[in-house]
Coordinates of C-alpha atoms and ligand atoms in Angstrom, one line a residue:
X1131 CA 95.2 25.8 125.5
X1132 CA 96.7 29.2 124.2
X1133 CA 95.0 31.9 126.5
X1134 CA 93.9 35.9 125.8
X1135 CA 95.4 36.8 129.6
X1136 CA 93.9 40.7 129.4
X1137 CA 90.5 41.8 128.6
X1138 CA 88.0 44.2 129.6
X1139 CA 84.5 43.5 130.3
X1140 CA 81.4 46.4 131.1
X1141 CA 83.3 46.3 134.7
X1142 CA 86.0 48.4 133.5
X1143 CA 84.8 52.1 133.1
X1144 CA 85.9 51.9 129.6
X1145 CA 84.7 48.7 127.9
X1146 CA 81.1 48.0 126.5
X1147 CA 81.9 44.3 126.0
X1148 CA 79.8 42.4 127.8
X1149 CA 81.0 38.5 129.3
X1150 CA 79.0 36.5 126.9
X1151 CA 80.6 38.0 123.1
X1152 CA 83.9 38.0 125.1
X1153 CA 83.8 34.1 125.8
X1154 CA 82.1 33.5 122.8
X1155 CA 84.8 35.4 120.6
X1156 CA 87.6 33.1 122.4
X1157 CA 85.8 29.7 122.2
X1158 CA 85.8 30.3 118.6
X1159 CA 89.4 30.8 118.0
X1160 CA 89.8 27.8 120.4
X1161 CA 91.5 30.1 123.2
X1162 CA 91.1 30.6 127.0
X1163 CA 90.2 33.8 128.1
X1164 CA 91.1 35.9 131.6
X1165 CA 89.1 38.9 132.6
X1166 CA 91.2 41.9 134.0
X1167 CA 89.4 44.6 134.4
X1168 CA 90.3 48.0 135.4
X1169 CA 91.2 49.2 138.4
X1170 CA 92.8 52.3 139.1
X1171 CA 92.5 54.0 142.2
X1172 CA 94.5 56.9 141.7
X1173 CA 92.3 57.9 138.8
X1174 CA 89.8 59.8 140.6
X1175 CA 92.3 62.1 141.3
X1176 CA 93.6 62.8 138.0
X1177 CA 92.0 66.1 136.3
X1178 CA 90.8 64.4 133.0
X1179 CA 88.7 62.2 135.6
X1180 CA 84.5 62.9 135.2
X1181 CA 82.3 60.0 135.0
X1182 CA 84.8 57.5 135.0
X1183 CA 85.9 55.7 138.1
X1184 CA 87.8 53.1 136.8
X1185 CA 86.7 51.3 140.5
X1186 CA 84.6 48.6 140.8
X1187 CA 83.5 45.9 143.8
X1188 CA 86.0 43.2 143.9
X1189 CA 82.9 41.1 145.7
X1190 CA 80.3 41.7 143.3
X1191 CA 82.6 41.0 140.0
X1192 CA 83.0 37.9 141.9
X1193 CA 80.1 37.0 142.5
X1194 CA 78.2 37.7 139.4
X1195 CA 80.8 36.7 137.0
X1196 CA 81.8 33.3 139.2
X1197 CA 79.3 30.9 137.2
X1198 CA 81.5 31.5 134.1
X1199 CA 84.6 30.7 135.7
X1200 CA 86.1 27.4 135.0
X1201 CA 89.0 25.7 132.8
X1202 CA 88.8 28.0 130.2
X1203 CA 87.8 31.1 131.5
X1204 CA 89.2 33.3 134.3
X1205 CA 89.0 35.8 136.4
X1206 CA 91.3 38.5 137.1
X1207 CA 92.6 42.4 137.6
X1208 CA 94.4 45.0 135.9
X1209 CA 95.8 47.1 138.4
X1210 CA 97.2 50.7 138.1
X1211 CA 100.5 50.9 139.9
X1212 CA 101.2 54.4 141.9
X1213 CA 103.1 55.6 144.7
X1214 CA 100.3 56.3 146.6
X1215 CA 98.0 53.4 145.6
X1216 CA 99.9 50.6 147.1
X1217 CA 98.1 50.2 150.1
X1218 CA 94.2 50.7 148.3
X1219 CA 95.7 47.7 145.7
X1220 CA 96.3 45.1 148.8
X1221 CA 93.2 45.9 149.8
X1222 CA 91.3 45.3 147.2
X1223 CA 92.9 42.4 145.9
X1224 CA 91.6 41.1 149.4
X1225 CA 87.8 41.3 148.0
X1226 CA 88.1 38.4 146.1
X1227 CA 90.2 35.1 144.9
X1228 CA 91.3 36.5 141.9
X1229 CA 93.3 34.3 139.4
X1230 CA 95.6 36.4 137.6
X1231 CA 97.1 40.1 138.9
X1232 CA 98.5 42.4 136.2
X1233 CA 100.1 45.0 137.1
X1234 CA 100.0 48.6 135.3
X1235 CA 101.7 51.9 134.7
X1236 CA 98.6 54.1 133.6
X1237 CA 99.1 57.1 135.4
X1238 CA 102.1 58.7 136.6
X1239 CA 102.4 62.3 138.8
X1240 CA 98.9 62.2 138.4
X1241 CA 98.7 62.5 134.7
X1242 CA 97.2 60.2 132.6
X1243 CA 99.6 59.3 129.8
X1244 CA 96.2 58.7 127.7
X1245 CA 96.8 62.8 127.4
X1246 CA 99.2 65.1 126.2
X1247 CA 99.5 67.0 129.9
X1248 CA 102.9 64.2 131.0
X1249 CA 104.3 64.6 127.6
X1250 CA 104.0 68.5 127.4
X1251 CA 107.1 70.2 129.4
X1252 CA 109.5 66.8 128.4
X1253 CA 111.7 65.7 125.9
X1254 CA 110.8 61.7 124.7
X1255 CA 113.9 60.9 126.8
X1256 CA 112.7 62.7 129.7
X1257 CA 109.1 61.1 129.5
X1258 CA 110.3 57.3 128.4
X1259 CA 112.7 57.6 131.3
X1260 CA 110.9 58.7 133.6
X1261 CA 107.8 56.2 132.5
X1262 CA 110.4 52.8 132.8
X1263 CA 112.2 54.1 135.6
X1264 CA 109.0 54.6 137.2
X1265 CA 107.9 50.7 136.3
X1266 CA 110.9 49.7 137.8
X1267 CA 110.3 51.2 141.1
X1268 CA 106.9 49.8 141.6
X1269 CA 107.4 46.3 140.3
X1270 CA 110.1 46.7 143.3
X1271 CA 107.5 47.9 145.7
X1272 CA 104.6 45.7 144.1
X1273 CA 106.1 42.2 144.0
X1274 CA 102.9 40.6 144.8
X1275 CA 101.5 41.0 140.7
X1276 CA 101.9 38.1 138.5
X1277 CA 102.3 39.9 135.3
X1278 CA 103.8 43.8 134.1
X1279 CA 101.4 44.7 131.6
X1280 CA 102.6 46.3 128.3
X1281 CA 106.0 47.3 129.0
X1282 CA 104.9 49.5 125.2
X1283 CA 102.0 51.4 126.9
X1284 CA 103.5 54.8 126.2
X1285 CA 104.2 54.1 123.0
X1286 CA 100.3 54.2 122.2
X1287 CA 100.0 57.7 123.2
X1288 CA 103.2 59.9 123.5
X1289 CA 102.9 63.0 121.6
X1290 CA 106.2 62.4 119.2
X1291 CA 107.4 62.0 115.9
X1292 CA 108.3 58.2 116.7
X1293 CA 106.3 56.8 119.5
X1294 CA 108.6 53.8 119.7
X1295 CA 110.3 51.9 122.4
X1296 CA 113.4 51.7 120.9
X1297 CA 115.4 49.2 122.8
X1298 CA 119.3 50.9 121.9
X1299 CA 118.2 54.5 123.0
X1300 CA 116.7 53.5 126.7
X1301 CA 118.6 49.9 127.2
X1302 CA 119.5 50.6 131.1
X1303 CA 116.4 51.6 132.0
X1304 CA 114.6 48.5 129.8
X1305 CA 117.1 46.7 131.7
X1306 CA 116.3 48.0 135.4
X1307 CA 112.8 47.1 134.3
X1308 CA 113.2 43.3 133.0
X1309 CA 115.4 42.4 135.9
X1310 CA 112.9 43.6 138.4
X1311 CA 110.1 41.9 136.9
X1312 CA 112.7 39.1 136.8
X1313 CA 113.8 39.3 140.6
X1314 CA 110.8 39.6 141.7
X1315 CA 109.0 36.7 139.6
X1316 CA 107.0 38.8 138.0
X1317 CA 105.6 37.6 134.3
X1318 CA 106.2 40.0 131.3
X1319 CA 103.1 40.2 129.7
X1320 CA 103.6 40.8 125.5
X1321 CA 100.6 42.6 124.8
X1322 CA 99.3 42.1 121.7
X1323 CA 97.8 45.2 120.8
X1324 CA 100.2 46.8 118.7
X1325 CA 101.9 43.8 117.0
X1326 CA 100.3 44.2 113.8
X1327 CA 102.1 47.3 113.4
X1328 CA 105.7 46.3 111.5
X1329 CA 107.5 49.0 113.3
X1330 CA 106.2 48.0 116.5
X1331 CA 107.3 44.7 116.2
X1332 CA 110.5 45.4 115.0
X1333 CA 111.4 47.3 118.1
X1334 CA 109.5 45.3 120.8
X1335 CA 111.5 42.5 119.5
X1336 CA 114.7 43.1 121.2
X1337 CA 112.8 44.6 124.1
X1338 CA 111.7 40.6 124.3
X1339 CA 114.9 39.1 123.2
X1340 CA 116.9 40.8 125.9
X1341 CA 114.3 39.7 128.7
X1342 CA 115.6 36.2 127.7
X1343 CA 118.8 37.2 128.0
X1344 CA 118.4 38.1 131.7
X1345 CA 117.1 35.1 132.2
X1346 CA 112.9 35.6 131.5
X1347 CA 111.2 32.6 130.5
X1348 CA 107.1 32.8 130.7
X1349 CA 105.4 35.8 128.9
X1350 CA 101.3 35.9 128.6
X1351 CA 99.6 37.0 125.9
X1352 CA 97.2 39.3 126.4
X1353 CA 94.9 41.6 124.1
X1354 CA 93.8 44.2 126.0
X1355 CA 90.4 43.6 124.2
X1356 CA 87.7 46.3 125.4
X1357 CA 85.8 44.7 122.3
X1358 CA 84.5 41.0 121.1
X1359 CA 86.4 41.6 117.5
X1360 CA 90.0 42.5 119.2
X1361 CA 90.1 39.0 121.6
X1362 CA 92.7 37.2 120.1
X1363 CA 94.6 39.9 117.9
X1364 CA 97.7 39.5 116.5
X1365 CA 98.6 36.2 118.5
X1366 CA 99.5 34.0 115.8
X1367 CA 102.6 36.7 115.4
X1368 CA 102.9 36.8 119.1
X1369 CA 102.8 33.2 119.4
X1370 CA 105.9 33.3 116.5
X1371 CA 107.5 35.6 118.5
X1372 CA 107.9 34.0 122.0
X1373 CA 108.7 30.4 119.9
X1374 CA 111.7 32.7 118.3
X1375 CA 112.7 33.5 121.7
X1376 CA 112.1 30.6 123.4
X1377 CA 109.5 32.2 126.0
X1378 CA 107.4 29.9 127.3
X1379 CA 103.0 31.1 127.1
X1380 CA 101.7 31.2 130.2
X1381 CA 98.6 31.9 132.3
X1382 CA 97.6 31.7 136.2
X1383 CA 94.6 30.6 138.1
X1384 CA 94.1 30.9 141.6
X1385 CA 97.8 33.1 141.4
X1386 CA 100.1 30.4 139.9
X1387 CA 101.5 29.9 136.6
X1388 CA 100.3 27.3 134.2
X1389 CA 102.1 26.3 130.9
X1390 CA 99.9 26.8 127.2
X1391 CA 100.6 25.1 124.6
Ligands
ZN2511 ZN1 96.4 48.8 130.8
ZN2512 ZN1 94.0 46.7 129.9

């Protein structure tokens, strides 16, 4: 079974989507699904934060979400990855048996690169080196995540003429990036998000291809769904992808990697 390995249900600050229409969505495409839902403790600290805690009770998620839990539905964590978070991430990840850890660049210097603030004083080589070389250093200092989640995060957000990840212009700090993840077993995730753009696709490509070339073999697929409608999207490209490459799907439960297909 193919599985959706990143969603977000109503216990991530910014998703609506309640458990049900999630599993309900993925049984009907015939996939597995994996919670990971937010959390980012740095984000209090941020100056865009109000309402939003992006926190939640490892325990109670646990608890109330544990009667769904079984071959085709699992539990897990998006965490936010900072300098100073390390610590509040162990701890946390002790609250409960999760099945799957994904690791996330979200914030860096305290600035949420959902805003303009990182992006303001730099250049896009400045900021997209900064960003990766950044990812590097805490997949080194993280190595207890399963999965780096989308490697193309910036590229959603960055305020410049082409938002792009393009492979040629930043390939020693991709490549810092990929061979930590791959030094420290750590799972490329190829989020799917973005793949029914053409240009994102044509650039994320090589970003992938090159992962195999230092010796990557598993990606998951994940969707970053915060709605019913987006579980699942774009996969059967994704799915093309990886079979170009020869990466092999993958998901986790209880923290180690099983084969899809
Ligand atoms: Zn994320
Ligand atoms: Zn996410």
């Amino acid at each position: 079974m193919i599985f959706d390995n990143h969603s977000h249900t109503t216990f991530s600050s910014d998703s609506e989507m309640e458990a049900e229409a999630a599993i309900e969505a993925a049984a009907r495409q015939g996939l597995g699904l994996v919670f990971t839902e937010h959390y980012d403790y740095d984000y209090i600290n941020t100056k865009h934060y109000k309402e939003m805690e992006f926190r939640f009770d490892a325990a109670g998620y646990w608890e109330k979400y544990l009667p769904y839990r079984g071959d085709s539905l699992r539990l897990g964590v998006e965490i936010g990855l900072s300098d100073i978070s390390g610590e509040a991430n162990r701890s946390f990840l002790q609250g409960a048996p999760f099945d799957l850890v994904i690791g996330s660049i979200h914030i860096i210097d305290m600035l949420d690169l959902y805003y303009p603030d990182f992006y303001a004083d730099k250049s896009k080589e400045e900021a997209f080196g900064r960003y990766l070389s950044v990812m590097a250093e805490m997949l080194r200092q993280n190595s207890y995540i399963d999965v780096l989640g989308h490697i193309d995060y910036i590229c959603r957000y960055a305020a410049y003429e082409d938002k792009e990840l393009v492979y040629g212009d930043f390939a020693g700090a991709v490549d810092e990036v990929l061979k930590a993840a791959i030094e420290n077993d750590v799972v490329m995730e190829l989020n799917t998000r973005r793949l029914g753009d053409s240009r994102a696709l044509q650039e994320l490509l090589p970003v992938y291809r090159r992962y195999r070339e230092l010796g990557g073999r598993y990606v998951t697929l994940g969707s970053d769904a915060h709605a019913a409608e987006n579980i699942g999207m774009n996969f059967r490209t994704a799915l093309e992808m990886a079979e170009e490459l020869q990466l092999q799907a993958v998901t986790f439960r209880e923290r180690k990697m099983e084969y899809c297909s």
